[in-house]
Amino acid sequence: MAPQLEFSTFSNVINNQLTQTTETRHGINPANGELNPPVPVSAQNDLDTATKAARDAFKTWAKTSFEERRQALGAWADAIEANAEGFARTLTMEQGKPLTQSSVEVGMASSWIKGLTSIEIKNNVIEETEDRTVVQRYTPLGVVGAIVPWNFPVLLAVGKIASAVYTGNTVIVKPSPFTPYCDLKLAELAIPFFPPGVIQCLSGDDSLGPMFTDHHEIDKISFTGSIITGKRVMASCAKTLKRVTLELGGNDPAIICEDVDIDTIIPKIGILSYLCSSQICMMIKRLYVHEKIYDEFLEKLVGFVKTLKVGNGTEADTFFGPVQNKMQFDKAKDLFSSITTENLQTALGGTIEDSTGYYIHPTIINNPPETSRVVQEEPFAPILPVMKWSDEDEVVGRANALETGLGSSVWSKDFERATHIADQLQSGSVWVNSHFDLSPTAPFGGHKNSGMGVEWGLNGLLGYCNSQTQWLKKSF
Ligand code: NAD
């Protein structure tokens, strides 16, 4: 029987003990502004205790087999599934996304652990003669610090934990101060399945992230978050030459060709632009529509988006929950102010009303100039610029023009033409007739300022390993 968690008190998990700190803080429920339960505010000594436990645990955990680690992770995945309802409710309480989307995230978390641990990491035999063998193998790095953002706190924490632990490392998770609740419970749930010190989680305020990146007992930082913080993380990690994986922001273009079946793709484009109130790194954030179909496409897109309900994520049928926090809400207000200052034309929405929760009604901007802020900046709020294009080379240039390169997509009935355009796009993921398809066995990462290295897939796992080349001579 999998353990059943209660989701009302929240503690750090250090060395398989639930611990508190003298100081506490609260997250805020973005749907109504109410305080969520208290959580610890970890200090340097908490991190020192956790890193010591992680380092001690590493000595034996690194020697376990992939099969043992797969079994332990599989049991943890089953326990997440058994507690899926509690996780989903807590995720909606802390993040704001609708319950349906929370349930999908929690479901993915447990199934993706199993997908990831189905990957085999094999030795690479480079030479094998009678006299000698040259073989490349992969050894764990040590202690991993997993720094998680607030938009997908469950799936992104699980990806880092499972990758680190499956490859023989130990891991300490640092949730976003905005969304600590599910991450603390994920680590608590891991206690029966892992030795002390293998999976730990510390909640804290803004000072805790830099403590992780500075710490000399942490060997790798796996970071997901904004570009600006990613640069700080890398600079800090340079001091101790930590390994770093950075999964950063994006501003994904989608290119719609004139031959698409408009009615079929409108719901897909609408959902893929606005899921999680557009607070996903890989959403469609710049929509380029061929001028021949532009007017009809825009009108139908507006019609579809209007049908999606804005509201508290606990209410049935809500599609747009609130944005996650006040900082994001204020950033969105600032970006929305550019609609007036830059004289942009709205096809839908355009204003943000004050309310008890951080609600923003979906907005569509009609053919803004490429230089406008809504095109250049990652909004992380439900505002979508739709632009006209006519020349293939020119639209590829516009799609590639930014410093971001996370995802991009091309939509056309002409598969050859679409793949020809897709081949020219500069991003870590490229889709044809889709956007945001993901798999635990496929690497995920960004080009340019959208990241360094990848997570998921074999390459993601290898990012948690040292490469070691062994030269094995059978005689002198
Ligand atoms: P953020 O960069 O503000 O914070 C991310 C995490 O870093 C949080 O846990 C935060 O506490 C911590 N942090 C902040 N300052 C730090 C520092 N100096 N040193 C160490 N850690 C520090 O990002 P966010 O606002 O939580 O998340 C939104 C951003 O994340 C968006 O830009 C989004 O595109 C990006 N994102 C990227 C991916 C991806 O896989 N590429 C996935 C999700 C989100």
XYZ file of C-alpha atoms and ligand atoms in Angstrom:
520
model
C 0.000 0.000 0.000
C 1.406 3.385 -0.977
C 1.625 5.912 1.891
C -1.227 8.432 2.030
C -0.034 11.986 2.597
C -1.890 14.723 4.412
C -1.560 18.082 2.680
C -1.995 20.513 5.566
C 1.425 20.811 7.255
C 4.594 21.340 5.284
C 8.167 20.627 6.448
C 11.662 20.522 5.055
C 12.940 17.036 4.332
C 16.516 16.652 5.575
C 18.137 13.232 5.951
C 14.670 11.613 5.819
C 13.480 13.743 8.766
C 10.690 16.300 8.586
C 12.154 19.497 10.040
C 10.929 23.014 10.742
C 12.723 26.351 10.985
C 12.166 29.084 13.548
C 11.150 31.519 10.850
C 8.292 30.633 8.516
C 6.631 32.242 5.526
C 3.487 31.712 3.417
C 2.711 31.301 -0.228
C -0.391 33.080 -1.509
C -3.330 31.450 -3.249
C -3.425 33.438 -6.518
C -7.151 32.787 -6.988
C -8.200 34.777 -3.905
C -5.114 36.301 -2.290
C -5.477 34.150 0.850
C -2.404 32.947 2.739
C -1.498 29.317 2.160
C -0.087 27.296 5.126
C 3.269 28.229 6.666
C 6.469 26.757 5.203
C 10.054 26.766 6.506
C 12.543 29.510 5.708
C 15.815 27.606 5.462
C 19.096 29.214 6.405
C 22.719 28.390 5.635
C 22.923 25.839 8.482
C 19.924 23.906 7.073
C 21.617 23.716 3.699
C 24.921 22.686 5.310
C 23.154 19.853 7.177
C 21.442 18.742 3.965
C 24.618 18.821 1.866
C 26.459 16.786 4.507
C 23.666 14.190 4.520
C 23.630 14.181 0.705
C 27.387 13.658 0.524
C 27.287 10.814 3.068
C 24.400 9.172 1.219
C 26.212 9.512 -2.096
C 28.969 7.128 -0.939
C 26.589 4.165 -0.951
C 23.886 5.381 -3.350
C 26.446 5.790 -6.147
C 27.260 2.086 -5.846
C 23.686 0.862 -6.298
C 22.673 -0.554 -9.676
C 20.431 1.125 -12.237
C 17.897 -1.627 -11.566
C 17.767 -0.884 -7.819
C 17.362 2.809 -8.535
C 14.684 2.120 -11.159
C 12.743 0.044 -8.614
C 12.931 2.749 -5.928
C 11.897 5.480 -8.356
C 9.080 3.300 -9.693
C 7.710 2.797 -6.165
C 7.884 6.562 -5.575
C 6.066 7.138 -8.900
C 3.308 4.737 -7.797
C 3.012 6.628 -4.504
C 2.663 9.940 -6.380
C -0.122 8.367 -8.415
C -1.807 7.091 -5.241
C -1.731 10.657 -3.866
C -2.592 12.321 -7.182
C -5.740 14.002 -5.940
C -4.007 15.655 -2.972
C -1.145 16.823 -5.178
C -3.531 18.228 -7.810
C -5.579 20.149 -5.228
C -2.420 21.522 -3.599
C -0.992 22.477 -6.983
C -4.122 24.462 -7.845
C -4.032 26.097 -4.398
C -0.426 27.245 -4.772
C -0.060 27.744 -8.527
C -3.556 28.755 -9.618
C -3.840 26.508 -12.673
C -7.210 24.785 -13.141
C -7.643 21.410 -11.431
C -7.844 19.637 -14.779
C -4.407 20.990 -15.748
C -3.011 20.212 -12.270
C -4.193 16.616 -12.616
C -2.486 16.333 -15.996
C 0.790 17.657 -14.531
C 0.675 15.224 -11.585
C -0.219 12.318 -13.885
C 2.682 13.193 -16.171
C 5.031 13.364 -13.189
C 4.444 9.752 -12.206
C 4.372 8.345 -15.731
C 7.442 10.319 -16.804
C 9.525 8.890 -13.947
C 8.816 5.472 -15.432
C 9.499 6.682 -18.978
C 12.797 8.237 -17.982
C 13.988 5.205 -16.051
C 13.212 2.941 -19.003
C 16.252 4.491 -20.701
C 19.394 2.400 -20.481
C 22.766 4.058 -20.095
C 25.244 1.747 -21.744
C 29.024 1.831 -21.757
C 30.475 2.933 -25.064
C 33.125 0.485 -26.204
C 35.521 2.462 -28.346
C 38.141 -0.201 -28.987
C 38.284 -3.873 -28.157
C 41.358 -5.871 -29.167
C 43.107 -8.859 -27.649
C 45.475 -6.556 -25.858
C 43.260 -3.750 -24.648
C 39.795 -2.337 -24.242
C 38.988 1.353 -24.389
C 35.594 2.086 -22.934
C 33.708 5.243 -22.068
C 31.433 4.888 -19.066
C 29.316 7.284 -17.053
C 29.712 7.906 -13.334
C 27.527 10.069 -11.075
C 28.619 13.601 -10.236
C 27.781 13.743 -6.518
C 25.258 16.137 -4.981
C 22.796 17.887 -7.298
C 20.970 21.105 -6.429
C 17.611 21.247 -8.254
C 16.270 24.789 -8.581
C 12.633 24.802 -9.680
C 10.375 27.615 -11.018
C 6.754 28.272 -10.087
C 4.983 27.409 -13.327
C 5.357 23.589 -13.288
C 6.550 22.850 -9.758
C 5.602 19.170 -9.803
C 6.760 17.945 -13.202
C 9.941 20.014 -13.274
C 11.000 18.967 -9.759
C 10.283 15.335 -10.559
C 12.335 15.521 -13.763
C 15.368 16.799 -11.889
C 14.970 14.403 -8.938
C 14.471 11.319 -11.121
C 17.355 12.189 -13.462
C 19.753 12.854 -10.582
C 18.831 9.816 -8.509
C 18.573 7.345 -11.412
C 22.131 8.190 -12.466
C 23.428 7.573 -8.907
C 23.517 11.128 -7.547
C 21.832 12.527 -4.479
C 19.625 15.608 -4.816
C 18.457 18.614 -2.814
C 15.438 20.412 -4.230
C 14.892 24.156 -3.907
C 11.334 25.066 -4.867
C 10.339 28.540 -5.926
C 9.289 30.568 -2.859
C 5.990 31.099 -4.721
C 5.240 27.339 -4.968
C 6.962 25.295 -2.242
C 4.037 23.070 -1.219
C 3.972 20.174 -3.691
C 7.778 19.964 -3.850
C 8.032 19.529 -0.061
C 5.402 16.793 -0.241
C 7.186 15.035 -3.135
C 10.310 14.749 -0.958
C 8.270 13.666 2.078
C 6.631 10.972 -0.018
C 10.078 9.700 -1.080
C 11.162 8.930 2.525
C 10.065 5.260 2.653
C 11.661 4.458 -0.702
C 15.145 5.995 -0.457
C 17.978 5.956 2.127
C 18.419 9.152 4.211
C 20.086 11.978 2.290
C 19.251 10.764 -1.236
C 16.227 13.038 -1.825
C 15.878 16.205 0.280
C 13.954 19.441 -0.111
C 14.436 22.849 1.493
C 11.949 25.668 1.331
C 13.218 29.200 1.690
C 13.025 32.794 0.590
C 14.941 34.587 -2.155
C 18.256 34.173 -0.341
C 18.276 30.367 -0.616
C 18.959 30.012 -4.375
C 22.300 31.857 -4.229
C 23.278 29.703 -1.203
C 22.798 26.628 -3.415
C 24.797 27.970 -6.347
C 27.647 29.123 -4.045
C 27.840 25.946 -1.978
C 31.115 24.050 -2.341
C 29.470 20.706 -1.445
C 27.065 20.833 -4.402
C 28.502 19.445 -7.631
C 25.811 20.354 -10.146
C 22.965 22.802 -10.419
C 20.017 21.897 -12.578
C 18.166 25.169 -12.998
C 14.868 25.976 -14.671
C 13.742 29.582 -14.667
C 14.182 32.932 -16.344
C 17.077 33.963 -18.583
C 18.195 36.721 -16.252
C 18.391 34.396 -13.229
C 20.033 31.704 -15.365
C 22.905 34.082 -16.105
C 23.311 34.774 -12.367
C 23.256 31.051 -11.619
C 25.969 30.358 -14.168
C 28.172 33.194 -12.886
C 27.830 31.933 -9.329
C 28.497 28.293 -10.297
C 31.679 29.339 -12.093
C 33.308 30.016 -8.723
C 33.257 26.322 -7.820
C 33.168 25.018 -11.426
C 29.854 23.290 -10.794
C 28.240 21.498 -13.676
C 25.226 23.502 -14.800
C 22.143 22.748 -16.854
C 20.008 25.767 -17.672
C 16.431 25.531 -18.948
C 15.407 29.132 -19.531
C 12.732 31.331 -21.032
C 11.383 31.191 -24.563
C 9.382 33.253 -27.014
C 8.221 30.552 -29.401
C 7.069 31.403 -32.932
C 4.445 29.363 -34.789
C 4.279 29.789 -38.572
C 0.883 29.104 -40.143
C 0.933 28.470 -43.904
C -1.950 29.437 -46.188
C -2.983 25.830 -46.942
C -4.009 24.818 -43.403
C -7.480 23.647 -42.514
C -8.352 26.687 -40.398
C -11.298 25.208 -38.495
C -9.300 22.140 -37.479
C -6.274 23.940 -36.167
C -7.889 26.961 -34.444
C -8.729 25.065 -31.191
C -5.225 23.593 -31.132
C -3.531 26.945 -31.667
C -5.819 28.562 -29.083
C -5.007 25.958 -26.423
C -1.297 25.899 -27.248
C -1.101 29.669 -26.863
C -3.024 29.987 -23.618
C -2.598 26.805 -21.574
C -1.726 27.628 -17.911
C -2.659 31.262 -18.685
C 0.377 31.288 -21.033
C 2.798 30.697 -18.157
C 4.648 27.908 -19.907
C 8.165 28.299 -21.276
C 7.173 26.594 -24.528
C 3.821 28.085 -25.419
C 3.140 29.705 -28.774
C 4.042 33.328 -28.015
C 4.379 34.778 -31.534
C 1.863 33.655 -34.133
C 2.756 34.286 -37.801
C -0.238 33.715 -40.093
C -0.008 33.827 -43.888
C -1.612 37.012 -45.206
C -3.941 35.079 -47.562
C -5.821 33.571 -44.600
C -5.000 36.169 -41.960
C -8.407 37.871 -41.574
C -10.439 34.675 -41.413
C -7.900 33.035 -39.093
C -7.865 35.972 -36.686
C -11.641 36.208 -36.560
C -12.003 32.486 -35.831
C -9.215 32.513 -33.251
C -10.931 35.370 -31.400
C -14.224 33.455 -31.561
C -12.633 30.338 -30.083
C -10.646 32.048 -27.308
C -13.800 33.909 -26.219
C -15.372 30.546 -25.347
C -12.649 29.700 -22.782
C -13.701 30.486 -19.231
C -11.662 32.697 -16.884
C -12.010 31.843 -13.174
C -10.867 30.121 -10.022
C -9.060 26.889 -10.940
C -11.254 24.897 -8.560
C -14.382 25.716 -10.599
C -15.357 23.223 -13.281
C -14.706 24.331 -16.880
C -12.191 27.031 -15.934
C -9.535 27.287 -18.611
C -7.820 30.517 -17.559
C -6.834 30.402 -13.887
C -5.189 33.470 -12.353
C -1.531 34.196 -13.114
C 0.609 32.813 -10.348
C 1.797 35.802 -8.314
C 1.634 39.539 -7.815
C 5.030 40.110 -9.436
C 3.819 38.356 -12.594
C 0.503 40.225 -12.457
C 2.316 43.571 -12.192
C 4.720 42.624 -14.992
C 1.723 41.776 -17.169
C 0.090 45.123 -16.357
C 3.271 46.879 -17.407
C 3.364 44.954 -20.688
C -0.341 45.633 -21.308
C 0.386 49.360 -20.905
C 2.442 49.136 -24.119
C -0.811 48.488 -26.027
C -1.644 52.159 -25.525
C 1.851 53.643 -25.563
C 2.747 51.779 -28.766
C -0.668 52.316 -30.356
C -1.345 48.617 -30.884
C -4.639 47.282 -32.172
C -6.393 44.637 -30.072
C -8.578 41.927 -31.591
C -9.615 40.700 -28.121
C -9.222 42.008 -24.554
C -6.478 44.515 -23.878
C -7.076 45.587 -20.297
C -6.454 44.108 -16.861
C -9.049 44.770 -14.177
C -8.147 44.755 -10.487
C -9.752 41.852 -8.626
C -9.173 39.748 -5.502
C -7.238 37.164 -7.537
C -4.625 37.745 -10.235
C -7.020 37.282 -13.160
C -6.153 38.392 -16.686
C -8.602 38.000 -19.561
C -7.055 36.689 -22.781
C -5.802 39.310 -25.175
C -4.955 39.121 -28.878
C -2.958 41.848 -30.592
C -3.713 42.361 -34.275
C -0.564 42.518 -36.425
C 1.751 44.521 -34.140
C 5.119 45.632 -35.500
C 7.977 43.203 -34.956
C 9.674 45.785 -32.726
C 6.769 46.065 -30.263
C 7.262 44.848 -26.696
C 4.539 42.197 -26.976
C 6.553 40.550 -29.756
C 10.030 41.060 -28.350
C 9.394 40.103 -24.705
C 8.293 36.791 -23.204
C 4.904 37.838 -21.713
C 4.217 34.847 -19.403
C 0.640 36.131 -19.375
C -2.291 35.544 -21.772
C -1.448 38.103 -24.431
C -0.737 36.834 -27.944
C 0.596 38.860 -30.891
C -0.682 37.622 -34.283
C 1.293 38.844 -37.305
C 0.970 38.619 -41.096
C 3.580 37.061 -43.356
C 3.886 36.448 -47.087
C 7.469 35.454 -47.914
C 8.908 32.212 -46.545
C 12.504 33.392 -46.116
C 11.324 36.572 -44.482
C 9.126 34.807 -41.912
C 11.929 32.375 -41.058
C 14.160 35.408 -40.452
C 11.550 36.976 -38.163
C 11.030 33.694 -36.293
C 14.786 33.389 -35.714
C 15.422 37.050 -34.942
C 15.257 36.912 -31.141
C 17.858 35.816 -28.612
C 15.522 33.045 -27.421
C 15.371 29.631 -29.098
C 13.299 27.225 -27.028
C 10.584 25.923 -29.360
C 8.998 26.716 -32.729
C 6.454 25.199 -35.068
C 5.253 25.159 -38.665
C 1.709 24.304 -39.695
C 0.926 23.203 -43.269
C -0.783 20.432 -45.261
C 2.335 20.276 -47.402
C 4.560 18.154 -45.187
C 7.656 18.616 -47.355
C 7.311 22.374 -47.365
C 6.704 22.411 -43.607
C 9.767 20.300 -42.826
C 11.839 22.472 -45.181
C 10.842 25.530 -43.112
C 11.244 23.609 -39.823
C 14.820 22.670 -40.727
C 15.735 26.368 -40.766
C 14.357 27.233 -37.324
C 16.797 27.884 -34.496
C 15.313 26.277 -31.406
C 15.800 23.249 -29.190
C 12.459 21.729 -30.213
C 10.729 22.141 -33.577
C 7.314 20.735 -34.384
C 5.408 20.298 -37.614
C 1.619 20.586 -37.267
C 1.887 20.607 -33.488
C 3.575 22.503 -30.654
C 4.611 21.396 -27.156
C 4.593 17.629 -27.800
C 7.020 16.248 -25.238
C 8.239 12.875 -24.044
C 10.422 11.754 -21.124
C 12.606 9.883 -23.603
C 13.198 12.889 -25.907
C 15.778 15.552 -24.981
C 14.417 19.003 -24.179
C 16.492 22.185 -24.137
C 17.014 25.607 -25.604
C 19.246 27.196 -28.209
C 20.793 30.645 -27.726
C 19.657 32.357 -24.506
C 16.975 29.734 -23.872
C 19.374 27.396 -22.162
C 22.465 25.254 -21.931
C 22.364 21.474 -22.065
C 19.203 19.401 -22.091
C 16.970 17.568 -19.645
C 15.057 14.314 -20.302
C 16.058 11.598 -22.747
C 19.441 9.866 -22.731
C 21.273 13.166 -23.247
C 19.456 14.688 -20.296
C 20.553 11.796 -18.072
C 24.145 12.072 -19.275
C 24.105 15.681 -18.046
C 24.016 14.225 -14.528
C 27.107 12.082 -15.175
C 30.831 12.394 -15.565
C 32.265 10.831 -18.681
C 35.088 8.480 -17.809
C 37.308 6.835 -20.409
C 38.966 3.668 -19.211
C 42.083 2.338 -20.969
C 42.277 -1.305 -19.948
C 45.447 -3.128 -21.043
C 45.538 -6.810 -20.343
C 49.380 -6.941 -20.151
C 52.289 -4.523 -19.583
P 13.043 32.717 -11.817
O 14.283 32.723 -12.625
O 12.593 33.959 -11.179
O 13.163 31.655 -10.622
C 13.474 30.291 -10.859
C 14.056 29.689 -9.597
O 15.324 30.292 -9.337
C 13.230 29.913 -8.331
O 13.313 28.749 -7.528
C 13.945 31.072 -7.659
O 13.761 31.125 -6.265
C 15.392 30.764 -7.991
N 16.310 31.897 -7.961
C 16.025 33.218 -8.100
N 17.159 33.947 -8.060
C 18.185 33.074 -7.900
C 19.604 33.209 -7.821
N 20.186 34.395 -7.893
N 20.345 32.101 -7.672
C 19.772 30.880 -7.637
N 18.427 30.673 -7.725
C 17.646 31.757 -7.849
O 11.943 32.089 -12.782
P 10.386 31.943 -12.511
O 9.792 33.318 -12.599
O 10.155 31.099 -11.307
O 9.924 31.075 -13.773
C 9.497 31.635 -14.972
C 10.592 31.571 -16.028
O 11.065 30.231 -16.136
C 10.111 31.939 -17.408
O 11.069 32.746 -18.050
C 9.993 30.600 -18.125
O 10.083 30.662 -19.522
C 11.123 29.856 -17.519
N 10.900 28.428 -17.640
C 11.707 27.711 -18.466
C 11.485 26.353 -18.634
C 12.362 25.522 -19.529
O 12.341 24.314 -19.371
N 13.122 26.097 -20.440
C 10.447 25.731 -17.945
C 9.648 26.493 -17.099
C 9.895 27.844 -16.944
